[in-house]
């Protein structure tokens, strides 16, 4: 059980450090800082763990898979989900319901898309040239992965 | 050889992904969620087979088994989210729209390709179809409150981790 406790403890340590830093002062580039925290904790854990090489591999796989799962979940928590925003807006209206006009005034390009376009810029996936948005190499690579995956599935319809 | 067995969650993930893609591609009933489930089960079965072969004679096995199964579950969760990103993420859709225009797009051109209207139509359609919301006489009401409960849980985690209910606060 040594490996299991160590691996779980390591992930928990990274999580606690992340929460402490976020409570003190949330960073601007949150995902980058998350990656740094989780990477540094893994490095420290690798040196601290006394085990054979195969045990190290299991430790890394466990820790990396849980870290990735958390960072992905964090991205979902960070940005307001449109579906959940819609449901909350309707719930707030109570038993009277929410009219279509008021609904569309609350849920529009400014709330749903402008922040995401800004995210593309801050994450280095796109840049502005003149008045136009263009993908960076990182953006092209990211888009290519998803386009390739959809081609493999034979899925024509775009997501979003 | 022991080092190779340690990668069993990764091999299982490849089997997960391959099964999911093959199932979706070559069945008539195109259910993405079902293909994700089948992929996950296929990968889990492969993992159990690999771990069973390894476990004979290894006394510290229970810990290794739990670590491997947990790592596979987390990787499977990551793969599910990768698929989900392609289906629902606005950033990914924006990237895919821009990908088709090497010379770039102005903001109004980009919003013509993909805008709040598209998003609302898709998601409201899904929410109404699943009974999460009810559309009656030009007004929306909460139906089945499952999504509402999920929203409240996520809002709780936003408050806990980020200290605010919404990114707009």
PDB file of C-alpha atoms in Angstrom:
ATOM      1  CA  UNK A   1       0.000   0.000   0.000  1.00  0.00           C
ATOM      2  CA  UNK A   2       3.076   2.256   0.202  1.00  0.00           C
ATOM      3  CA  UNK A   3       2.878   3.215  -3.481  1.00  0.00           C
ATOM      4  CA  UNK A   4      -0.855   3.961  -3.326  1.00  0.00           C
ATOM      5  CA  UNK A   5      -0.559   6.158  -0.230  1.00  0.00           C
ATOM      6  CA  UNK A   6       2.475   7.990  -1.582  1.00  0.00           C
ATOM      7  CA  UNK A   7       0.881   8.639  -4.995  1.00  0.00           C
ATOM      8  CA  UNK A   8      -2.412   9.800  -3.436  1.00  0.00           C
ATOM      9  CA  UNK A   9      -0.573  11.969  -0.917  1.00  0.00           C
ATOM     10  CA  UNK A  10       1.509  13.570  -3.646  1.00  0.00           C
ATOM     11  CA  UNK A  11      -1.565  14.540  -5.670  1.00  0.00           C
ATOM     12  CA  UNK A  12      -3.295  15.842  -2.542  1.00  0.00           C
ATOM     13  CA  UNK A  13      -0.206  17.927  -1.681  1.00  0.00           C
ATOM     14  CA  UNK A  14      -0.252  19.544  -5.147  1.00  0.00           C
ATOM     15  CA  UNK A  15      -3.982  20.242  -4.808  1.00  0.00           C
ATOM     16  CA  UNK A  16      -3.570  21.866  -1.386  1.00  0.00           C
ATOM     17  CA  UNK A  17      -0.663  24.047  -2.611  1.00  0.00           C
ATOM     18  CA  UNK A  18      -2.834  25.125  -5.565  1.00  0.00           C
ATOM     19  CA  UNK A  19      -5.754  26.082  -3.282  1.00  0.00           C
ATOM     20  CA  UNK A  20      -3.465  28.024  -0.906  1.00  0.00           C
ATOM     21  CA  UNK A  21      -1.948  30.023  -3.788  1.00  0.00           C
ATOM     22  CA  UNK A  22      -5.394  30.686  -5.292  1.00  0.00           C
ATOM     23  CA  UNK A  23      -6.729  31.910  -1.923  1.00  0.00           C
ATOM     24  CA  UNK A  24      -3.731  34.233  -1.497  1.00  0.00           C
ATOM     25  CA  UNK A  25      -3.742  35.632  -5.036  1.00  0.00           C
ATOM     26  CA  UNK A  26      -5.228  33.878  -8.089  1.00  0.00           C
ATOM     27  CA  UNK A  27      -2.668  34.091 -10.914  1.00  0.00           C
ATOM     28  CA  UNK A  28      -3.501  35.609 -14.300  1.00  0.00           C
ATOM     29  CA  UNK A  29      -2.390  32.611 -16.366  1.00  0.00           C
ATOM     30  CA  UNK A  30      -4.125  30.041 -14.203  1.00  0.00           C
ATOM     31  CA  UNK A  31      -3.627  26.906 -16.285  1.00  0.00           C
ATOM     32  CA  UNK A  32       0.089  27.596 -16.772  1.00  0.00           C
ATOM     33  CA  UNK A  33       0.583  28.079 -13.022  1.00  0.00           C
ATOM     34  CA  UNK A  34      -1.409  24.888 -12.330  1.00  0.00           C
ATOM     35  CA  UNK A  35       0.897  22.967 -14.674  1.00  0.00           C
ATOM     36  CA  UNK A  36       3.954  24.432 -12.934  1.00  0.00           C
ATOM     37  CA  UNK A  37       2.666  23.545  -9.440  1.00  0.00           C
ATOM     38  CA  UNK A  38       1.771  19.979 -10.377  1.00  0.00           C
ATOM     39  CA  UNK A  39       5.081  19.494 -12.256  1.00  0.00           C
ATOM     40  CA  UNK A  40       7.209  20.775  -9.357  1.00  0.00           C
ATOM     41  CA  UNK A  41       5.385  18.569  -6.856  1.00  0.00           C
ATOM     42  CA  UNK A  42       5.924  15.553  -9.134  1.00  0.00           C
ATOM     43  CA  UNK A  43       9.629  16.365  -9.349  1.00  0.00           C
ATOM     44  CA  UNK A  44       9.888  16.609  -5.562  1.00  0.00           C
ATOM     45  CA  UNK A  45       7.937  13.361  -5.162  1.00  0.00           C
ATOM     46  CA  UNK A  46      10.180  11.543  -7.640  1.00  0.00           C
ATOM     47  CA  UNK A  47      13.248  12.344  -5.548  1.00  0.00           C
ATOM     48  CA  UNK A  48      11.495  11.543  -2.271  1.00  0.00           C
ATOM     49  CA  UNK A  49      10.035   8.180  -3.340  1.00  0.00           C
ATOM     50  CA  UNK A  50      12.117   5.128  -2.477  1.00  0.00           C
ATOM     51  CA  UNK A  51      11.170   2.409  -4.893  1.00  0.00           C
ATOM     52  CA  UNK A  52      12.252   0.428  -7.929  1.00  0.00           C
ATOM     53  CA  UNK A  53      12.001   1.934 -11.417  1.00  0.00           C
ATOM     54  CA  UNK A  54       8.705   0.134 -12.317  1.00  0.00           C
ATOM     55  CA  UNK A  55       7.174   1.579  -9.129  1.00  0.00           C
ATOM     56  CA  UNK A  56       8.308   5.032 -10.214  1.00  0.00           C
ATOM     57  CA  UNK A  57       6.541   4.509 -13.543  1.00  0.00           C
ATOM     58  CA  UNK A  58       3.306   3.577 -11.758  1.00  0.00           C
ATOM     59  CA  UNK A  59       3.665   6.597  -9.481  1.00  0.00           C
ATOM     60  CA  UNK A  60       4.159   8.955 -12.449  1.00  0.00           C
ATOM     61  CA  UNK A  61       1.225   7.481 -14.405  1.00  0.00           C
ATOM     62  CA  UNK A  62      -1.107   7.731 -11.425  1.00  0.00           C
ATOM     63  CA  UNK A  63      -0.058  11.282 -10.575  1.00  0.00           C
ATOM     64  CA  UNK A  64       0.022  12.575 -14.181  1.00  0.00           C
ATOM     65  CA  UNK A  65      -3.364  11.052 -15.052  1.00  0.00           C
ATOM     66  CA  UNK A  66      -5.010  12.540 -11.944  1.00  0.00           C
ATOM     67  CA  UNK A  67      -3.305  15.914 -12.523  1.00  0.00           C
ATOM     68  CA  UNK A  68      -4.505  16.032 -16.133  1.00  0.00           C
ATOM     69  CA  UNK A  69      -8.008  15.025 -15.046  1.00  0.00           C
ATOM     70  CA  UNK A  70      -8.027  17.824 -12.476  1.00  0.00           C
ATOM     71  CA  UNK A  71      -6.664  20.473 -14.869  1.00  0.00           C
ATOM     72  CA  UNK A  72      -9.263  19.524 -17.482  1.00  0.00           C
ATOM     73  CA  UNK A  73     -12.025  19.717 -14.863  1.00  0.00           C
ATOM     74  CA  UNK A  74     -10.633  23.042 -13.682  1.00  0.00           C
ATOM     75  CA  UNK A  75     -10.966  24.457 -17.227  1.00  0.00           C
ATOM     76  CA  UNK A  76     -14.617  23.449 -17.145  1.00  0.00           C
ATOM     77  CA  UNK A  77     -15.094  25.158 -13.758  1.00  0.00           C
ATOM     78  CA  UNK A  78     -13.142  28.296 -14.762  1.00  0.00           C
ATOM     79  CA  UNK A  79     -15.299  29.225 -17.755  1.00  0.00           C
ATOM     80  CA  UNK A  80     -19.066  29.532 -17.324  1.00  0.00           C
ATOM     81  CA  UNK A  81     -20.742  26.717 -19.256  1.00  0.00           C
ATOM     82  CA  UNK A  82     -23.496  28.063 -21.574  1.00  0.00           C
ATOM     83  CA  UNK A  83     -25.884  25.202 -20.739  1.00  0.00           C
ATOM     84  CA  UNK A  84     -25.433  25.660 -16.993  1.00  0.00           C
ATOM     85  CA  UNK A  85     -25.704  29.475 -17.340  1.00  0.00           C
ATOM     86  CA  UNK A  86     -28.998  29.022 -19.207  1.00  0.00           C
ATOM     87  CA  UNK A  87     -30.360  26.653 -16.581  1.00  0.00           C
ATOM     88  CA  UNK A  88     -29.363  28.966 -13.701  1.00  0.00           C
ATOM     89  CA  UNK A  89     -30.946  31.988 -15.429  1.00  0.00           C
ATOM     90  CA  UNK A  90     -34.212  30.061 -15.876  1.00  0.00           C
ATOM     91  CA  UNK A  91     -34.106  28.749 -12.288  1.00  0.00           C
ATOM     92  CA  UNK A  92     -33.646  32.305 -10.958  1.00  0.00           C
ATOM     93  CA  UNK A  93     -36.871  33.347 -12.690  1.00  0.00           C
ATOM     94  CA  UNK A  94     -38.717  30.875 -10.484  1.00  0.00           C
ATOM     95  CA  UNK A  95     -42.269  29.677 -11.122  1.00  0.00           C
ATOM     96  CA  UNK A  96     -43.013  32.617 -13.469  1.00  0.00           C
ATOM     97  CA  UNK A  97     -40.514  31.257 -15.956  1.00  0.00           C
ATOM     98  CA  UNK A  98     -38.204  33.332 -18.150  1.00  0.00           C
ATOM     99  CA  UNK A  99     -39.432  34.964 -21.353  1.00  0.00           C
ATOM    100  CA  UNK A 100     -37.544  34.311 -24.579  1.00  0.00           C
ATOM    101  CA  UNK A 101     -36.705  38.031 -24.966  1.00  0.00           C
ATOM    102  CA  UNK A 102     -35.172  38.324 -21.495  1.00  0.00           C
ATOM    103  CA  UNK A 103     -33.406  35.009 -21.991  1.00  0.00           C
ATOM    104  CA  UNK A 104     -31.768  36.182 -25.234  1.00  0.00           C
ATOM    105  CA  UNK A 105     -30.792  39.511 -23.659  1.00  0.00           C
ATOM    106  CA  UNK A 106     -28.908  37.685 -20.879  1.00  0.00           C
ATOM    107  CA  UNK A 107     -27.303  35.057 -23.139  1.00  0.00           C
ATOM    108  CA  UNK A 108     -25.604  36.735 -26.099  1.00  0.00           C
ATOM    109  CA  UNK A 109     -22.287  37.049 -27.952  1.00  0.00           C
ATOM    110  CA  UNK A 110     -20.896  39.312 -25.258  1.00  0.00           C
ATOM    111  CA  UNK A 111     -21.421  36.752 -22.491  1.00  0.00           C
ATOM    112  CA  UNK A 112     -20.826  33.558 -24.484  1.00  0.00           C
ATOM    113  CA  UNK A 113     -18.202  34.307 -27.102  1.00  0.00           C
ATOM    114  CA  UNK A 114     -16.257  37.518 -26.495  1.00  0.00           C
ATOM    115  CA  UNK A 115     -14.563  36.087 -23.368  1.00  0.00           C
ATOM    116  CA  UNK A 116     -13.636  32.905 -25.285  1.00  0.00           C
ATOM    117  CA  UNK A 117     -12.166  34.921 -28.170  1.00  0.00           C
ATOM    118  CA  UNK A 118     -10.069  36.783 -25.580  1.00  0.00           C
ATOM    119  CA  UNK A 119      -8.987  33.407 -24.154  1.00  0.00           C
ATOM    120  CA  UNK A 120      -7.641  32.387 -27.575  1.00  0.00           C
ATOM    121  CA  UNK A 121      -5.412  35.462 -27.498  1.00  0.00           C
ATOM    122  CA  UNK A 122      -4.285  35.083 -23.860  1.00  0.00           C
ATOM    123  CA  UNK A 123      -3.532  31.362 -24.362  1.00  0.00           C
ATOM    124  CA  UNK A 124      -1.415  32.073 -27.449  1.00  0.00           C
ATOM    125  CA  UNK A 125      -3.741  30.172 -29.781  1.00  0.00           C
ATOM    126  CA  UNK A 126      -4.518  33.200 -31.942  1.00  0.00           C
ATOM    127  CA  UNK A 127      -3.213  36.720 -32.493  1.00  0.00           C
ATOM    128  CA  UNK A 128      -4.567  39.895 -34.057  1.00  0.00           C
ATOM    129  CA  UNK A 129      -3.114  41.118 -37.344  1.00  0.00           C
ATOM    130  CA  UNK A 130      -4.607  44.434 -38.334  1.00  0.00           C
ATOM    131  CA  UNK A 131      -8.252  43.853 -37.524  1.00  0.00           C
ATOM    132  CA  UNK A 132      -8.230  40.113 -38.147  1.00  0.00           C
ATOM    133  CA  UNK A 133      -7.813  37.129 -35.867  1.00  0.00           C
ATOM    134  CA  UNK A 134      -5.330  34.551 -37.124  1.00  0.00           C
ATOM    135  CA  UNK A 135      -4.230  31.287 -35.597  1.00  0.00           C
ATOM    136  CA  UNK A 136      -0.736  30.941 -34.185  1.00  0.00           C
ATOM    137  CA  UNK A 137       1.249  27.725 -34.749  1.00  0.00           C
ATOM    138  CA  UNK A 138      -0.063  26.484 -31.394  1.00  0.00           C
ATOM    139  CA  UNK A 139      -3.617  27.269 -32.498  1.00  0.00           C
ATOM    140  CA  UNK A 140      -3.140  25.502 -35.839  1.00  0.00           C
ATOM    141  CA  UNK A 141      -1.746  22.421 -34.083  1.00  0.00           C
ATOM    142  CA  UNK A 142      -4.600  22.356 -31.561  1.00  0.00           C
ATOM    143  CA  UNK A 143      -7.251  22.786 -34.257  1.00  0.00           C
ATOM    144  CA  UNK A 144      -5.575  20.100 -36.417  1.00  0.00           C
ATOM    145  CA  UNK A 145      -5.785  17.527 -33.614  1.00  0.00           C
ATOM    146  CA  UNK A 146      -9.536  17.999 -33.244  1.00  0.00           C
ATOM    147  CA  UNK A 147     -10.170  18.171 -36.982  1.00  0.00           C
ATOM    148  CA  UNK A 148      -8.186  14.957 -37.500  1.00  0.00           C
ATOM    149  CA  UNK A 149     -10.078  13.224 -34.688  1.00  0.00           C
ATOM    150  CA  UNK A 150     -13.437  14.247 -36.188  1.00  0.00           C
ATOM    151  CA  UNK A 151     -12.295  12.977 -39.596  1.00  0.00           C
ATOM    152  CA  UNK A 152     -11.373   9.626 -38.001  1.00  0.00           C
ATOM    153  CA  UNK A 153     -14.872   9.422 -36.548  1.00  0.00           C
ATOM    154  CA  UNK A 154     -16.407  10.507 -39.829  1.00  0.00           C
ATOM    155  CA  UNK A 155     -18.195  13.277 -37.959  1.00  0.00           C
ATOM    156  CA  UNK A 156     -19.049  16.121 -40.339  1.00  0.00           C
ATOM    157  CA  UNK A 157     -21.074  18.402 -38.109  1.00  0.00           C
ATOM    158  CA  UNK A 158     -19.020  20.988 -36.204  1.00  0.00           C
ATOM    159  CA  UNK A 159     -19.221  21.069 -32.438  1.00  0.00           C
ATOM    160  CA  UNK A 160     -19.748  23.985 -30.052  1.00  0.00           C
TER     161      UNK A 160
ATOM    162  CA  UNK B   1       9.445  -6.620 -18.406  1.00  0.00           C
ATOM    163  CA  UNK B   2       8.160  -5.229 -15.101  1.00  0.00           C
ATOM    164  CA  UNK B   3       8.700  -1.710 -16.414  1.00  0.00           C
ATOM    165  CA  UNK B   4       6.607  -2.556 -19.472  1.00  0.00           C
ATOM    166  CA  UNK B   5       3.721  -3.896 -17.363  1.00  0.00           C
ATOM    167  CA  UNK B   6       3.726  -0.626 -15.414  1.00  0.00           C
ATOM    168  CA  UNK B   7       2.458   1.087 -18.600  1.00  0.00           C
ATOM    169  CA  UNK B   8      -0.681  -1.082 -18.685  1.00  0.00           C
ATOM    170  CA  UNK B   9      -3.051   1.912 -18.082  1.00  0.00           C
ATOM    171  CA  UNK B  10      -1.571   3.615 -21.182  1.00  0.00           C
ATOM    172  CA  UNK B  11      -1.978   0.478 -23.340  1.00  0.00           C
ATOM    173  CA  UNK B  12      -5.535   0.172 -22.024  1.00  0.00           C
ATOM    174  CA  UNK B  13      -6.196   3.793 -23.013  1.00  0.00           C
ATOM    175  CA  UNK B  14      -5.075   3.073 -26.596  1.00  0.00           C
ATOM    176  CA  UNK B  15      -7.476   0.142 -26.704  1.00  0.00           C
ATOM    177  CA  UNK B  16     -10.193   2.394 -25.273  1.00  0.00           C
ATOM    178  CA  UNK B  17      -9.649   5.010 -27.993  1.00  0.00           C
ATOM    179  CA  UNK B  18      -9.328   2.475 -30.833  1.00  0.00           C
ATOM    180  CA  UNK B  19     -12.496   0.616 -29.785  1.00  0.00           C
ATOM    181  CA  UNK B  20     -14.421   3.852 -29.417  1.00  0.00           C
ATOM    182  CA  UNK B  21     -13.413   5.122 -32.866  1.00  0.00           C
ATOM    183  CA  UNK B  22     -14.017   1.783 -34.617  1.00  0.00           C
ATOM    184  CA  UNK B  23     -17.400   1.296 -32.917  1.00  0.00           C
ATOM    185  CA  UNK B  24     -18.579   4.791 -33.800  1.00  0.00           C
ATOM    186  CA  UNK B  25     -17.239   4.682 -37.344  1.00  0.00           C
ATOM    187  CA  UNK B  26     -18.637   1.314 -38.317  1.00  0.00           C
ATOM    188  CA  UNK B  27     -22.029   1.177 -36.633  1.00  0.00           C
ATOM    189  CA  UNK B  28     -25.261   2.513 -38.112  1.00  0.00           C
ATOM    190  CA  UNK B  29     -26.593   3.801 -34.806  1.00  0.00           C
ATOM    191  CA  UNK B  30     -24.303   6.819 -34.322  1.00  0.00           C
ATOM    192  CA  UNK B  31     -24.350   7.372 -30.598  1.00  0.00           C
ATOM    193  CA  UNK B  32     -21.152   9.096 -29.469  1.00  0.00           C
ATOM    194  CA  UNK B  33     -21.924   8.529 -25.794  1.00  0.00           C
ATOM    195  CA  UNK B  34     -22.460   4.813 -26.358  1.00  0.00           C
ATOM    196  CA  UNK B  35     -19.160   4.588 -28.258  1.00  0.00           C
ATOM    197  CA  UNK B  36     -17.379   6.305 -25.325  1.00  0.00           C
ATOM    198  CA  UNK B  37     -18.893   3.768 -22.938  1.00  0.00           C
ATOM    199  CA  UNK B  38     -17.935   0.812 -25.138  1.00  0.00           C
ATOM    200  CA  UNK B  39     -14.416   2.172 -25.544  1.00  0.00           C
ATOM    201  CA  UNK B  40     -14.031   2.570 -21.790  1.00  0.00           C
ATOM    202  CA  UNK B  41     -15.263  -0.951 -21.067  1.00  0.00           C
ATOM    203  CA  UNK B  42     -12.968  -2.414 -23.758  1.00  0.00           C
ATOM    204  CA  UNK B  43      -9.972  -0.632 -22.267  1.00  0.00           C
ATOM    205  CA  UNK B  44     -10.936  -1.728 -18.756  1.00  0.00           C
ATOM    206  CA  UNK B  45     -11.234  -5.354 -19.885  1.00  0.00           C
ATOM    207  CA  UNK B  46      -7.798  -5.156 -21.528  1.00  0.00           C
ATOM    208  CA  UNK B  47      -6.344  -3.625 -18.367  1.00  0.00           C
ATOM    209  CA  UNK B  48      -7.781  -6.377 -16.161  1.00  0.00           C
ATOM    210  CA  UNK B  49      -6.347  -8.991 -18.513  1.00  0.00           C
ATOM    211  CA  UNK B  50      -2.895  -7.381 -18.447  1.00  0.00           C
ATOM    212  CA  UNK B  51      -2.990  -6.951 -14.676  1.00  0.00           C
ATOM    213  CA  UNK B  52      -4.171 -10.539 -14.126  1.00  0.00           C
ATOM    214  CA  UNK B  53      -1.189 -11.857 -16.078  1.00  0.00           C
ATOM    215  CA  UNK B  54       1.132  -9.707 -13.984  1.00  0.00           C
ATOM    216  CA  UNK B  55      -0.340 -10.322 -10.546  1.00  0.00           C
ATOM    217  CA  UNK B  56       0.629 -13.979 -10.123  1.00  0.00           C
ATOM    218  CA  UNK B  57       3.581 -14.147  -7.712  1.00  0.00           C
ATOM    219  CA  UNK B  58       3.699 -10.408  -6.897  1.00  0.00           C
ATOM    220  CA  UNK B  59       2.985  -9.901  -3.216  1.00  0.00           C
ATOM    221  CA  UNK B  60       2.657  -6.116  -3.347  1.00  0.00           C
ATOM    222  CA  UNK B  61       0.115  -6.496  -6.108  1.00  0.00           C
ATOM    223  CA  UNK B  62      -3.073  -5.091  -4.461  1.00  0.00           C
ATOM    224  CA  UNK B  63      -1.504  -1.621  -4.246  1.00  0.00           C
ATOM    225  CA  UNK B  64      -0.237  -1.832  -7.856  1.00  0.00           C
ATOM    226  CA  UNK B  65      -3.662  -2.963  -9.050  1.00  0.00           C
ATOM    227  CA  UNK B  66      -5.490  -0.074  -7.384  1.00  0.00           C
ATOM    228  CA  UNK B  67      -2.914   2.406  -8.712  1.00  0.00           C
ATOM    229  CA  UNK B  68      -3.228   1.009 -12.279  1.00  0.00           C
ATOM    230  CA  UNK B  69      -7.025   0.903 -12.265  1.00  0.00           C
ATOM    231  CA  UNK B  70      -7.217   4.430 -10.828  1.00  0.00           C
ATOM    232  CA  UNK B  71      -4.728   5.739 -13.411  1.00  0.00           C
ATOM    233  CA  UNK B  72      -6.752   4.128 -16.216  1.00  0.00           C
ATOM    234  CA  UNK B  73     -10.021   5.589 -14.874  1.00  0.00           C
ATOM    235  CA  UNK B  74      -8.426   9.062 -14.766  1.00  0.00           C
ATOM    236  CA  UNK B  75      -7.009   8.642 -18.288  1.00  0.00           C
ATOM    237  CA  UNK B  76     -10.407   7.443 -19.500  1.00  0.00           C
ATOM    238  CA  UNK B  77     -11.975  10.530 -17.949  1.00  0.00           C
ATOM    239  CA  UNK B  78      -9.400  12.710 -19.774  1.00  0.00           C
ATOM    240  CA  UNK B  79     -10.215  10.988 -23.070  1.00  0.00           C
ATOM    241  CA  UNK B  80     -13.945  11.515 -22.503  1.00  0.00           C
ATOM    242  CA  UNK B  81     -13.256  15.213 -21.934  1.00  0.00           C
ATOM    243  CA  UNK B  82     -11.138  15.377 -25.093  1.00  0.00           C
ATOM    244  CA  UNK B  83     -14.144  14.073 -27.045  1.00  0.00           C
ATOM    245  CA  UNK B  84     -16.454  16.446 -25.171  1.00  0.00           C
ATOM    246  CA  UNK B  85     -14.202  19.412 -26.011  1.00  0.00           C
ATOM    247  CA  UNK B  86     -14.556  18.658 -29.702  1.00  0.00           C
ATOM    248  CA  UNK B  87     -18.341  18.503 -29.307  1.00  0.00           C
ATOM    249  CA  UNK B  88     -19.142  21.429 -27.029  1.00  0.00           C
ATOM    250  CA  UNK B  89     -16.142  23.709 -26.366  1.00  0.00           C
ATOM    251  CA  UNK B  90     -16.532  27.188 -27.791  1.00  0.00           C
ATOM    252  CA  UNK B  91     -12.777  27.775 -27.976  1.00  0.00           C
ATOM    253  CA  UNK B  92     -12.313  24.636 -30.064  1.00  0.00           C
ATOM    254  CA  UNK B  93     -15.136  25.637 -32.404  1.00  0.00           C
ATOM    255  CA  UNK B  94     -13.603  29.109 -32.789  1.00  0.00           C
ATOM    256  CA  UNK B  95     -10.222  27.505 -33.563  1.00  0.00           C
ATOM    257  CA  UNK B  96     -11.827  25.256 -36.183  1.00  0.00           C
ATOM    258  CA  UNK B  97     -13.572  28.227 -37.802  1.00  0.00           C
ATOM    259  CA  UNK B  98     -10.319  30.215 -37.937  1.00  0.00           C
ATOM    260  CA  UNK B  99      -8.429  27.159 -39.238  1.00  0.00           C
ATOM    261  CA  UNK B 100     -10.388  27.345 -42.473  1.00  0.00           C
ATOM    262  CA  UNK B 101      -9.323  30.976 -43.071  1.00  0.00           C
ATOM    263  CA  UNK B 102      -5.571  31.329 -43.432  1.00  0.00           C
ATOM    264  CA  UNK B 103      -5.876  35.071 -44.027  1.00  0.00           C
ATOM    265  CA  UNK B 104      -7.778  35.455 -40.755  1.00  0.00           C
ATOM    266  CA  UNK B 105     -11.237  36.703 -39.838  1.00  0.00           C
ATOM    267  CA  UNK B 106     -12.457  39.964 -38.341  1.00  0.00           C
ATOM    268  CA  UNK B 107     -14.542  39.621 -35.201  1.00  0.00           C
ATOM    269  CA  UNK B 108     -17.857  40.264 -36.952  1.00  0.00           C
ATOM    270  CA  UNK B 109     -16.951  37.709 -39.656  1.00  0.00           C
ATOM    271  CA  UNK B 110     -16.044  35.169 -36.977  1.00  0.00           C
ATOM    272  CA  UNK B 111     -19.314  35.793 -35.145  1.00  0.00           C
ATOM    273  CA  UNK B 112     -21.209  35.327 -38.395  1.00  0.00           C
ATOM    274  CA  UNK B 113     -19.739  31.800 -38.631  1.00  0.00           C
ATOM    275  CA  UNK B 114     -20.392  30.979 -34.988  1.00  0.00           C
ATOM    276  CA  UNK B 115     -22.439  33.039 -32.563  1.00  0.00           C
ATOM    277  CA  UNK B 116     -24.680  32.982 -29.479  1.00  0.00           C
ATOM    278  CA  UNK B 117     -27.672  32.139 -31.660  1.00  0.00           C
ATOM    279  CA  UNK B 118     -26.019  28.887 -32.810  1.00  0.00           C
ATOM    280  CA  UNK B 119     -25.060  28.015 -29.240  1.00  0.00           C
ATOM    281  CA  UNK B 120     -28.512  28.734 -27.802  1.00  0.00           C
ATOM    282  CA  UNK B 121     -30.297  26.800 -30.536  1.00  0.00           C
ATOM    283  CA  UNK B 122     -28.157  23.705 -30.011  1.00  0.00           C
ATOM    284  CA  UNK B 123     -28.166  23.722 -26.247  1.00  0.00           C
ATOM    285  CA  UNK B 124     -31.761  24.756 -25.681  1.00  0.00           C
ATOM    286  CA  UNK B 125     -32.735  22.013 -28.114  1.00  0.00           C
ATOM    287  CA  UNK B 126     -30.756  19.478 -26.070  1.00  0.00           C
ATOM    288  CA  UNK B 127     -32.099  20.748 -22.738  1.00  0.00           C
ATOM    289  CA  UNK B 128     -35.716  20.715 -23.943  1.00  0.00           C
ATOM    290  CA  UNK B 129     -35.306  17.267 -25.511  1.00  0.00           C
ATOM    291  CA  UNK B 130     -33.912  15.813 -22.287  1.00  0.00           C
ATOM    292  CA  UNK B 131     -36.647  17.497 -20.236  1.00  0.00           C
ATOM    293  CA  UNK B 132     -34.215  19.640 -18.228  1.00  0.00           C
ATOM    294  CA  UNK B 133     -36.138  22.737 -19.297  1.00  0.00           C
ATOM    295  CA  UNK B 134     -39.717  23.185 -20.526  1.00  0.00           C
ATOM    296  CA  UNK B 135     -40.720  25.717 -23.200  1.00  0.00           C
ATOM    297  CA  UNK B 136     -44.342  26.857 -22.822  1.00  0.00           C
ATOM    298  CA  UNK B 137     -46.153  29.948 -24.184  1.00  0.00           C
ATOM    299  CA  UNK B 138     -42.906  31.721 -25.052  1.00  0.00           C
ATOM    300  CA  UNK B 139     -41.362  31.157 -21.619  1.00  0.00           C
ATOM    301  CA  UNK B 140     -38.775  28.757 -20.239  1.00  0.00           C
ATOM    302  CA  UNK B 141     -39.217  26.801 -17.012  1.00  0.00           C
ATOM    303  CA  UNK B 142     -37.065  24.268 -15.149  1.00  0.00           C
ATOM    304  CA  UNK B 143     -38.224  20.699 -15.821  1.00  0.00           C
ATOM    305  CA  UNK B 144     -36.108  17.812 -14.591  1.00  0.00           C
ATOM    306  CA  UNK B 145     -33.734  19.513 -12.102  1.00  0.00           C
ATOM    307  CA  UNK B 146     -30.653  17.304 -12.713  1.00  0.00           C
ATOM    308  CA  UNK B 147     -28.805  20.003 -14.688  1.00  0.00           C
ATOM    309  CA  UNK B 148     -29.814  22.571 -12.068  1.00  0.00           C
ATOM    310  CA  UNK B 149     -28.256  20.429  -9.331  1.00  0.00           C
ATOM    311  CA  UNK B 150     -25.085  20.035 -11.439  1.00  0.00           C
ATOM    312  CA  UNK B 151     -24.983  23.826 -11.927  1.00  0.00           C
ATOM    313  CA  UNK B 152     -25.231  24.348  -8.169  1.00  0.00           C
ATOM    314  CA  UNK B 153     -22.403  21.855  -7.491  1.00  0.00           C
ATOM    315  CA  UNK B 154     -20.172  23.567 -10.055  1.00  0.00           C
ATOM    316  CA  UNK B 155     -21.032  26.987  -8.594  1.00  0.00           C
ATOM    317  CA  UNK B 156     -20.016  25.625  -5.176  1.00  0.00           C
ATOM    318  CA  UNK B 157     -16.616  24.534  -6.570  1.00  0.00           C
ATOM    319  CA  UNK B 158     -16.183  27.900  -8.297  1.00  0.00           C
ATOM    320  CA  UNK B 159     -16.735  29.609  -4.929  1.00  0.00           C
ATOM    321  CA  UNK B 160     -14.403  27.173  -3.161  1.00  0.00           C
ATOM    322  CA  UNK B 161     -11.524  27.386  -5.636  1.00  0.00           C
ATOM    323  CA  UNK B 162     -11.906  30.761  -7.317  1.00  0.00           C
ATOM    324  CA  UNK B 163     -13.835  32.678  -4.676  1.00  0.00           C
ATOM    325  CA  UNK B 164     -16.587  33.710  -7.108  1.00  0.00           C
ATOM    326  CA  UNK B 165     -19.777  32.259  -8.613  1.00  0.00           C
ATOM    327  CA  UNK B 166     -19.125  33.314 -12.168  1.00  0.00           C
ATOM    328  CA  UNK B 167     -16.240  34.371 -14.394  1.00  0.00           C
ATOM    329  CA  UNK B 168     -18.134  37.679 -14.785  1.00  0.00           C
ATOM    330  CA  UNK B 169     -18.122  38.494 -11.040  1.00  0.00           C
TER     331      UNK B 169
END
